[in-house]
PDB file of C-alpha atoms in Angstrom:
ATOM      1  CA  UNK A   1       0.000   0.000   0.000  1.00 50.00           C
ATOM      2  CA  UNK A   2       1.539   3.075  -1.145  1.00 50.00           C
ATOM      3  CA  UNK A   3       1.801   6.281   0.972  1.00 47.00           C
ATOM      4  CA  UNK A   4      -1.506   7.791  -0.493  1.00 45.00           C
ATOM      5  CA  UNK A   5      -3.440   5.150   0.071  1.00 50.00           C
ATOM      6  CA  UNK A   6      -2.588   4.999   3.976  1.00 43.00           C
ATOM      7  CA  UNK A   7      -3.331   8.753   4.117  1.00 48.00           C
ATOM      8  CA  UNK A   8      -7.235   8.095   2.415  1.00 47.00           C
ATOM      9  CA  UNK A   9      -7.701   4.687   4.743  1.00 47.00           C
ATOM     10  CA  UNK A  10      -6.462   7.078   7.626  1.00 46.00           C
ATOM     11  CA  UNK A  11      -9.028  10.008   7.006  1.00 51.00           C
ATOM     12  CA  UNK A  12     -11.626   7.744   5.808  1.00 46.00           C
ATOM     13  CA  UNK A  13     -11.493   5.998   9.269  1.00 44.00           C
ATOM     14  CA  UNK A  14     -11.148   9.239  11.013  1.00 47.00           C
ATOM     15  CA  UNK A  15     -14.419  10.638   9.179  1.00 45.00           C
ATOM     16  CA  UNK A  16     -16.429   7.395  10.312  1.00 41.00           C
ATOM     17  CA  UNK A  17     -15.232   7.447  13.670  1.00 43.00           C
ATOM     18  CA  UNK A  18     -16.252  11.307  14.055  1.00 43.00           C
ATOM     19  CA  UNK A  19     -19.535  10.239  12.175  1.00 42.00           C
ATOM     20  CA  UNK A  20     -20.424   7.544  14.515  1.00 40.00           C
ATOM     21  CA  UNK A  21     -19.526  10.004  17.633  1.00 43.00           C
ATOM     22  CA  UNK A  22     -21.808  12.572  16.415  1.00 43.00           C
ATOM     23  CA  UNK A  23     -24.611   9.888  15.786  1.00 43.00           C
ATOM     24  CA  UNK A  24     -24.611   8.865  19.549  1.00 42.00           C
ATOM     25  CA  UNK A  25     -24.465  12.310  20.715  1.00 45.00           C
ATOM     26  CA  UNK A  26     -27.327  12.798  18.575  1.00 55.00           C
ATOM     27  CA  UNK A  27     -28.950   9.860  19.453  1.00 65.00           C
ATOM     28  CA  UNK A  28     -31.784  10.982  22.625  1.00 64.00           C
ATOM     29  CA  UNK A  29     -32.550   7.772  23.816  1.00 61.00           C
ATOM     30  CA  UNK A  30     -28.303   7.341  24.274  1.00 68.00           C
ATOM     31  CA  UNK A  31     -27.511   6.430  27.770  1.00 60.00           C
ATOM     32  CA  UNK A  32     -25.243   9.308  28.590  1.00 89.00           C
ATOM     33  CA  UNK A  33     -24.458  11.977  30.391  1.00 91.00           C
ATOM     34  CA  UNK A  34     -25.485  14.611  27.625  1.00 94.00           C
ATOM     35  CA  UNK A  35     -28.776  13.093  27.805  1.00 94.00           C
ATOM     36  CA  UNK A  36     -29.290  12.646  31.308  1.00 96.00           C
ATOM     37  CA  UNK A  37     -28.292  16.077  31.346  1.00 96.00           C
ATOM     38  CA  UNK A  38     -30.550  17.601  28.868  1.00 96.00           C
ATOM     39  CA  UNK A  39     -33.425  15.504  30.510  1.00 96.00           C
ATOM     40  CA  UNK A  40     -32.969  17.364  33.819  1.00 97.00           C
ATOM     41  CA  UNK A  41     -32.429  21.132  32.103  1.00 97.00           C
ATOM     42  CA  UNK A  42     -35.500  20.485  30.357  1.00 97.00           C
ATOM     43  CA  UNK A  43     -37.763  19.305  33.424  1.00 96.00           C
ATOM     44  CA  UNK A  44     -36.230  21.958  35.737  1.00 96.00           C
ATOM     45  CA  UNK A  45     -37.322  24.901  32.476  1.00 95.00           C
ATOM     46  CA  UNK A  46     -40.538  23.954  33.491  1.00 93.00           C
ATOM     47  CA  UNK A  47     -40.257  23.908  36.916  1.00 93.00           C
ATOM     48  CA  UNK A  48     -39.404  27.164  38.480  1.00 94.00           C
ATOM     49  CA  UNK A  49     -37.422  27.016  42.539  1.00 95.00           C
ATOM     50  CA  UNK A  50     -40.084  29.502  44.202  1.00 96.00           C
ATOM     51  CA  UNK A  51     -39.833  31.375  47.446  1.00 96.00           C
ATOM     52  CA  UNK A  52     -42.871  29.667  49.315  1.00 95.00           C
ATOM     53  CA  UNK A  53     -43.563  25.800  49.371  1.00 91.00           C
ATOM     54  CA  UNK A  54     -47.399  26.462  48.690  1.00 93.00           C
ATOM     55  CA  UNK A  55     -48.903  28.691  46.678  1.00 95.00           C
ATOM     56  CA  UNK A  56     -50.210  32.253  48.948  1.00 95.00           C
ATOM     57  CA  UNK A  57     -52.925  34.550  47.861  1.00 96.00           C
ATOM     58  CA  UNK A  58     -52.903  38.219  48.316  1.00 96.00           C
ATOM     59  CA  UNK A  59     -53.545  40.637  49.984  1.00 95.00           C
ATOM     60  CA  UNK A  60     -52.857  39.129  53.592  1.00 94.00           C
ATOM     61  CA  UNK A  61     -53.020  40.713  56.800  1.00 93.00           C
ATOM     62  CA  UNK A  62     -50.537  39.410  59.894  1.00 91.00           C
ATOM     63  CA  UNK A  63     -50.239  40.959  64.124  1.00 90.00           C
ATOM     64  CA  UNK A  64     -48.068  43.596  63.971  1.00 89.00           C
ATOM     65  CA  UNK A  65     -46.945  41.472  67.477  1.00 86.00           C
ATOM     66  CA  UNK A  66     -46.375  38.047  65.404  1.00 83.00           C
ATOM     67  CA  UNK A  67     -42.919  38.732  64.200  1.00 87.00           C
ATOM     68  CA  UNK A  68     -42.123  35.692  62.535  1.00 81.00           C
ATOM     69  CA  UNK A  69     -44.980  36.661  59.843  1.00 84.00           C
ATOM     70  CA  UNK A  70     -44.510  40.054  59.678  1.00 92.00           C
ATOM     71  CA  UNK A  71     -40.433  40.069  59.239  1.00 93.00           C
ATOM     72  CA  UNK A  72     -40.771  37.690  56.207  1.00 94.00           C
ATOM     73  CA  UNK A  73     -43.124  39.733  54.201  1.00 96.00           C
ATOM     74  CA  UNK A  74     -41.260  42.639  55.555  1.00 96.00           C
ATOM     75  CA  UNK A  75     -38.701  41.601  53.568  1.00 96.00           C
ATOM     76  CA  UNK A  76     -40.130  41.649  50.878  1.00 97.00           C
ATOM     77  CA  UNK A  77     -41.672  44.802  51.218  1.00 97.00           C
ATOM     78  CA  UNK A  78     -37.671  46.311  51.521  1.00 97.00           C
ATOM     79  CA  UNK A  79     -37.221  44.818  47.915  1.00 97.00           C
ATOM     80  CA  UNK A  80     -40.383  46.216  46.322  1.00 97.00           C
ATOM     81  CA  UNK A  81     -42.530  43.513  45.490  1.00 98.00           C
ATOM     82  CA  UNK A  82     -45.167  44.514  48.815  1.00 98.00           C
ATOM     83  CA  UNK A  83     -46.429  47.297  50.238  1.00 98.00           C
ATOM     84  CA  UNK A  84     -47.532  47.694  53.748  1.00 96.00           C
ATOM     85  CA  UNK A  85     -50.121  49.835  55.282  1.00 95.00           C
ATOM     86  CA  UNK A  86     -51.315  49.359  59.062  1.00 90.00           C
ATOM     87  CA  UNK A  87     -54.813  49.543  60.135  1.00 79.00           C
ATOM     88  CA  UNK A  88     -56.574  48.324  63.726  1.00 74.00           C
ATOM     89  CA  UNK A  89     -58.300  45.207  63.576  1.00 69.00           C
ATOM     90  CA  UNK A  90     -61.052  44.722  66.135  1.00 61.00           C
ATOM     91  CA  UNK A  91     -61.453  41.555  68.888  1.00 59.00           C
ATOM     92  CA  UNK A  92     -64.040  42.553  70.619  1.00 56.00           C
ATOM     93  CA  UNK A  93     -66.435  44.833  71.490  1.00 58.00           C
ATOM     94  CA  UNK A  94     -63.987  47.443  73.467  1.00 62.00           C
ATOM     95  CA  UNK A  95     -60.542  46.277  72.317  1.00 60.00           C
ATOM     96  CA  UNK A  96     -58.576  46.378  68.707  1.00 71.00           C
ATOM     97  CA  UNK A  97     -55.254  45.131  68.024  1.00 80.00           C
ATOM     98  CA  UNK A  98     -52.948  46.574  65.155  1.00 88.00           C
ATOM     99  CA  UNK A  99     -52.013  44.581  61.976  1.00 92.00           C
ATOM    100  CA  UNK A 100     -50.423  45.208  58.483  1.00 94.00           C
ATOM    101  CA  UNK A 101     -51.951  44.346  55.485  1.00 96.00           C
ATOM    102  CA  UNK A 102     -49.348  43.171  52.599  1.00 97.00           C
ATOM    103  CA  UNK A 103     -50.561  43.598  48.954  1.00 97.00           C
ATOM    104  CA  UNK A 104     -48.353  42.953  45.326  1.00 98.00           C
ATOM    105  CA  UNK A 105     -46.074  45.969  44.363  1.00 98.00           C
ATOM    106  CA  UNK A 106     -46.329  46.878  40.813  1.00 98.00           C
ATOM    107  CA  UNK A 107     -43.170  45.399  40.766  1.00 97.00           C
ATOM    108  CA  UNK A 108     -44.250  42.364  42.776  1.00 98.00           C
ATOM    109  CA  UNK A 109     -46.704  41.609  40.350  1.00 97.00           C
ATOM    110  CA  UNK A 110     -44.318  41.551  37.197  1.00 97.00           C
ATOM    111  CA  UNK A 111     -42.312  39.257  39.246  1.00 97.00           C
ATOM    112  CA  UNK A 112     -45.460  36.892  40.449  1.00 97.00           C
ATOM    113  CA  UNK A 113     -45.793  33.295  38.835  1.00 96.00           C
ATOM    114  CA  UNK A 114     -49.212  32.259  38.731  1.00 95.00           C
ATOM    115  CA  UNK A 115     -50.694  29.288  39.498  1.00 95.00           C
ATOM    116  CA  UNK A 116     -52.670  28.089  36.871  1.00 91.00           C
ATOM    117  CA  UNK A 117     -54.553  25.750  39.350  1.00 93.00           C
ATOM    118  CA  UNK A 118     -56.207  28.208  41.961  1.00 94.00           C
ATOM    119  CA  UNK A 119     -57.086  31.318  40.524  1.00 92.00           C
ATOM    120  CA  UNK A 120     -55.518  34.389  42.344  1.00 92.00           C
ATOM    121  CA  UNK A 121     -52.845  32.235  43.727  1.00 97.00           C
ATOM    122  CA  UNK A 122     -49.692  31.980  42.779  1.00 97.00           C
ATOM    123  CA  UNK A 123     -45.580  32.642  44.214  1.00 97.00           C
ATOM    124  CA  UNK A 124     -42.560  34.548  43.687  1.00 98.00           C
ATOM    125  CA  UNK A 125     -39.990  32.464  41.485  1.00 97.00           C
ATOM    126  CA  UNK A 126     -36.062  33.182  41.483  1.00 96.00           C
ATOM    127  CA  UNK A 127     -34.701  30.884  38.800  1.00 95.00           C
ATOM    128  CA  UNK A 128     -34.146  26.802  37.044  1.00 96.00           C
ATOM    129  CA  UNK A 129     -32.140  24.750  38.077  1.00 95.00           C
ATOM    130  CA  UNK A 130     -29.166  23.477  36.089  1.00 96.00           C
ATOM    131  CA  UNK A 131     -27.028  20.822  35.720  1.00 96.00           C
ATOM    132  CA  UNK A 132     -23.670  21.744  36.941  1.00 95.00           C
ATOM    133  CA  UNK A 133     -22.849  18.088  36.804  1.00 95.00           C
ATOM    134  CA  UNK A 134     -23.708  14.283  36.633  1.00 96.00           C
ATOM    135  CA  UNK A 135     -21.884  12.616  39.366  1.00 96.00           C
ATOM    136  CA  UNK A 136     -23.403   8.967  39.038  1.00 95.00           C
ATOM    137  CA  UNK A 137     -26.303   7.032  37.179  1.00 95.00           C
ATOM    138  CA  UNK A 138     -27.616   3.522  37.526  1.00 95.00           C
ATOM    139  CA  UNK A 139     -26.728   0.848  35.178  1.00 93.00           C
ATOM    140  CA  UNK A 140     -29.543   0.990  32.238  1.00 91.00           C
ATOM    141  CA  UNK A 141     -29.997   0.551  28.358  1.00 89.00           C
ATOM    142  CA  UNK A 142     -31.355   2.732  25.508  1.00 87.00           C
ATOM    143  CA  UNK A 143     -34.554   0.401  25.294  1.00 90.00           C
ATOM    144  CA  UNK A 144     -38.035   2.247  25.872  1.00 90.00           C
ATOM    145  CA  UNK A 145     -39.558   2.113  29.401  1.00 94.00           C
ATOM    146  CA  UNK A 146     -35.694   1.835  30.779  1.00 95.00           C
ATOM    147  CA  UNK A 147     -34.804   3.576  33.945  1.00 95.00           C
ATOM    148  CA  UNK A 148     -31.859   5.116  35.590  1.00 95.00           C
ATOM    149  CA  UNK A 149     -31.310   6.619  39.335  1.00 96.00           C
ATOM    150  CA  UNK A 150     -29.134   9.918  38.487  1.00 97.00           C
ATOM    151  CA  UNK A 151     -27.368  11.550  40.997  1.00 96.00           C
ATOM    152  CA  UNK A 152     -26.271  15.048  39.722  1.00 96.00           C
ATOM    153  CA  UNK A 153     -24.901  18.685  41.043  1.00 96.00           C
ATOM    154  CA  UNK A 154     -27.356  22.171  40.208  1.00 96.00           C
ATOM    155  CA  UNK A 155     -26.967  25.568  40.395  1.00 95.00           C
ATOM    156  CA  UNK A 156     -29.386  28.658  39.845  1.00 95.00           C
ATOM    157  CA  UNK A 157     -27.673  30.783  38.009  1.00 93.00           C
ATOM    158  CA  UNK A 158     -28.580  34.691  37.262  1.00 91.00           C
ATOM    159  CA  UNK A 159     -31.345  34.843  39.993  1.00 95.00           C
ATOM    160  CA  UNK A 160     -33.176  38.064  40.358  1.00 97.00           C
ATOM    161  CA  UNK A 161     -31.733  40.744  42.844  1.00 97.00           C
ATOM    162  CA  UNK A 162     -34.371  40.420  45.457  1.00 97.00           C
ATOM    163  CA  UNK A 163     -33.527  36.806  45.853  1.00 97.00           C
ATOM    164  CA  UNK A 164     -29.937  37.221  46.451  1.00 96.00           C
ATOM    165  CA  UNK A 165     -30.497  39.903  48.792  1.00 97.00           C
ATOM    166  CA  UNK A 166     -29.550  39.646  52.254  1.00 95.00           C
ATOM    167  CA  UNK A 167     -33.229  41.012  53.621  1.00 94.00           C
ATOM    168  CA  UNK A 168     -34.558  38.640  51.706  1.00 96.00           C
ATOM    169  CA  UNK A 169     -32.263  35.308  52.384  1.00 95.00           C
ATOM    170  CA  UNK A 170     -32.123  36.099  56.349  1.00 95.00           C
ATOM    171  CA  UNK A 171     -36.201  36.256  56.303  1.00 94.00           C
ATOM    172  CA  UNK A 172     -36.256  32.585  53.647  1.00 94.00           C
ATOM    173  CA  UNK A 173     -33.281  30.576  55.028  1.00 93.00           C
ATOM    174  CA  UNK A 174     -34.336  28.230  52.229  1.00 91.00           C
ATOM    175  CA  UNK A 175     -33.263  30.729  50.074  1.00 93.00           C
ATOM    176  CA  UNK A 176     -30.022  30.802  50.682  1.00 91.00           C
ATOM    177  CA  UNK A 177     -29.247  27.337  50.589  1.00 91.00           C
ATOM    178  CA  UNK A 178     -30.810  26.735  47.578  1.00 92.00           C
ATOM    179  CA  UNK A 179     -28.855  29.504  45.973  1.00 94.00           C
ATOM    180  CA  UNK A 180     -25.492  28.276  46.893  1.00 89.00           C
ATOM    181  CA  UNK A 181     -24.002  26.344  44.335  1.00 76.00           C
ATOM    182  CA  UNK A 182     -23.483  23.418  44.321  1.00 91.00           C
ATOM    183  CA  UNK A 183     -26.197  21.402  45.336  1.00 93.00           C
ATOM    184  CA  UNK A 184     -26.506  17.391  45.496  1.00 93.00           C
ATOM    185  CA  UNK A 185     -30.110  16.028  43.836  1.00 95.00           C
ATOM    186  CA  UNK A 186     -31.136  12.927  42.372  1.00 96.00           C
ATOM    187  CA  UNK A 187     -33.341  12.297  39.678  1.00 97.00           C
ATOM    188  CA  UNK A 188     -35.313   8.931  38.406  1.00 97.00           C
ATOM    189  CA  UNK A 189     -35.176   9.451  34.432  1.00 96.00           C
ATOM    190  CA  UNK A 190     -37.616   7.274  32.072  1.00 96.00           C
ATOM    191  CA  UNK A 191     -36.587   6.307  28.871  1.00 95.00           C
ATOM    192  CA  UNK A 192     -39.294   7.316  25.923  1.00 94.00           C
ATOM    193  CA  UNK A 193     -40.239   7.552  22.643  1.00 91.00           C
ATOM    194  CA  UNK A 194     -39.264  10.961  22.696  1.00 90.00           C
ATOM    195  CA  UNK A 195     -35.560  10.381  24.690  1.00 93.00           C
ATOM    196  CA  UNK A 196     -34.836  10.326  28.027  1.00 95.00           C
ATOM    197  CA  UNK A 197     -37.329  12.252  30.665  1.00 95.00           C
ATOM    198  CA  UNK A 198     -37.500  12.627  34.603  1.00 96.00           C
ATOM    199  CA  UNK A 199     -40.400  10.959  36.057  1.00 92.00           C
ATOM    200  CA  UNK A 200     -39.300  11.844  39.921  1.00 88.00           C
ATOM    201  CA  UNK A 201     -37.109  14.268  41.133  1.00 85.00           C
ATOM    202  CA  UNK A 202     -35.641  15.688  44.625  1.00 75.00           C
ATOM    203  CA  UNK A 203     -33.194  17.249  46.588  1.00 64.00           C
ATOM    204  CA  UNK A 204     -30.990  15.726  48.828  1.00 54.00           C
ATOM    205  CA  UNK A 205     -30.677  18.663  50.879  1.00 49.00           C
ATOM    206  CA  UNK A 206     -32.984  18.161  53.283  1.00 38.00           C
ATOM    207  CA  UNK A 207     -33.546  22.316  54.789  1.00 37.00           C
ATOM    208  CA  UNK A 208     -34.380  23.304  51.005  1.00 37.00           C
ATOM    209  CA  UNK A 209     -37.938  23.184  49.612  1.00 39.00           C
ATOM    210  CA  UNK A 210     -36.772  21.704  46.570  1.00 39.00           C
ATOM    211  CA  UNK A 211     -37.333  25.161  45.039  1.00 43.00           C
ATOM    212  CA  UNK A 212     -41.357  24.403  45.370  1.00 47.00           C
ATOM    213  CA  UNK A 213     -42.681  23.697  41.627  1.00 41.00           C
ATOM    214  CA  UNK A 214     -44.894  25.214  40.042  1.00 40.00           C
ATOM    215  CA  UNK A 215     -46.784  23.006  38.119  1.00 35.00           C
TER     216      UNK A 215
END
């Protein structure tokens, strides 16, 4: 085999080897870590990490004497997405007590996710999670209906300024953790006609609220 020849064999095996790499990659229902990856992103696009783990309704009124009410919406208030205004509340006949009553900022409603389910409810949202990394997956095949255990690292990247504010993360301890990257989650992924999807999802840190999801 002359020189030529070698040099054709050698990029012609090259080409087909870069073909074949590209045709996995491509391939959805792969088992690999760019799928199990894209799997996640896309679940997690859909599923916004929200301040409270239910769903509130406003306007809401709270004792100007219950503290541990009135500092968390306080904060909120200090970032613009509440206002406050106080009134007296009567008990009984002779006495009152004072209260605040908390109500969406014009801000605070640009910023409010809706839920779709109960009309008028809905949460403040700070970001998606994504896939910083995929640390480990159960042994599986690219068949339909096959299913892995993934256990992967996040981050929330380019959440809004009244989520990263200190007000705000001292008030929603939550908060904070969930915006310090990295965080440990797992994540039970089905393969499908369509590729690889999550079918269950949670967090292994167990002082988050798994960024509540909003369905």
């Amino acid at each position: 085999m002359n020189m030529l020849s070698i040099r054709i064999t050698l990029r012609t095996a090259a080409l087909c080897g870069a073909l074949v790499a590209l045709a996995t990659g491509c391939n959805k229902k792969a088992d690999n870590t760019l799928n199990f990856t894209s799997a996640i992103n896309t679940y997690y696009s859909a599923h916004p990490a929200c301040l409270w783990s239910e769903p509130i309704k406003f306007p809401v009124q709270a004792d100007t004497s219950n503290n541990s009410k009135t500092s968390n919406y306080d904060a909120l208030v200090d970032q613009g997405l509440l206002v406050r205004t106080t009134a007296e509340k009567k008990v009984l006949i002779i006495a009152s007590k004072q209260v605040n009553n908390y109500d969406l900022s014009d801000k605070g409603r640009a910023a409010w996710t809706a839920d779709t389910t109960q009309p008028g409810y809905g949460n403040f949202c700070y970001g998606h999670r994504k896939v910083s990394s995929i640390d480990s997956s159960t042994p599986t095949t690219s068949d339909p209906g096959a299913t892995t255990q993934v256990t992967y690292h996040y981050n929330i990247p380019d959440a809004p300024a009244w989520a990263t504010a200190a007000e705000t993360q001292n008030a929603y301890p939550q908060l904070q953790t969930e915006l310090a990257a990295p965080q440990n989650a797992q994540a039970t992924l089905t393969n499908t006609s369509n590729g690889w999807q999550v079918s269950s999802a949670k967090s292994t840190n167990s002082s988050s609220n798994d960024g509540k999801i909003v369905e």
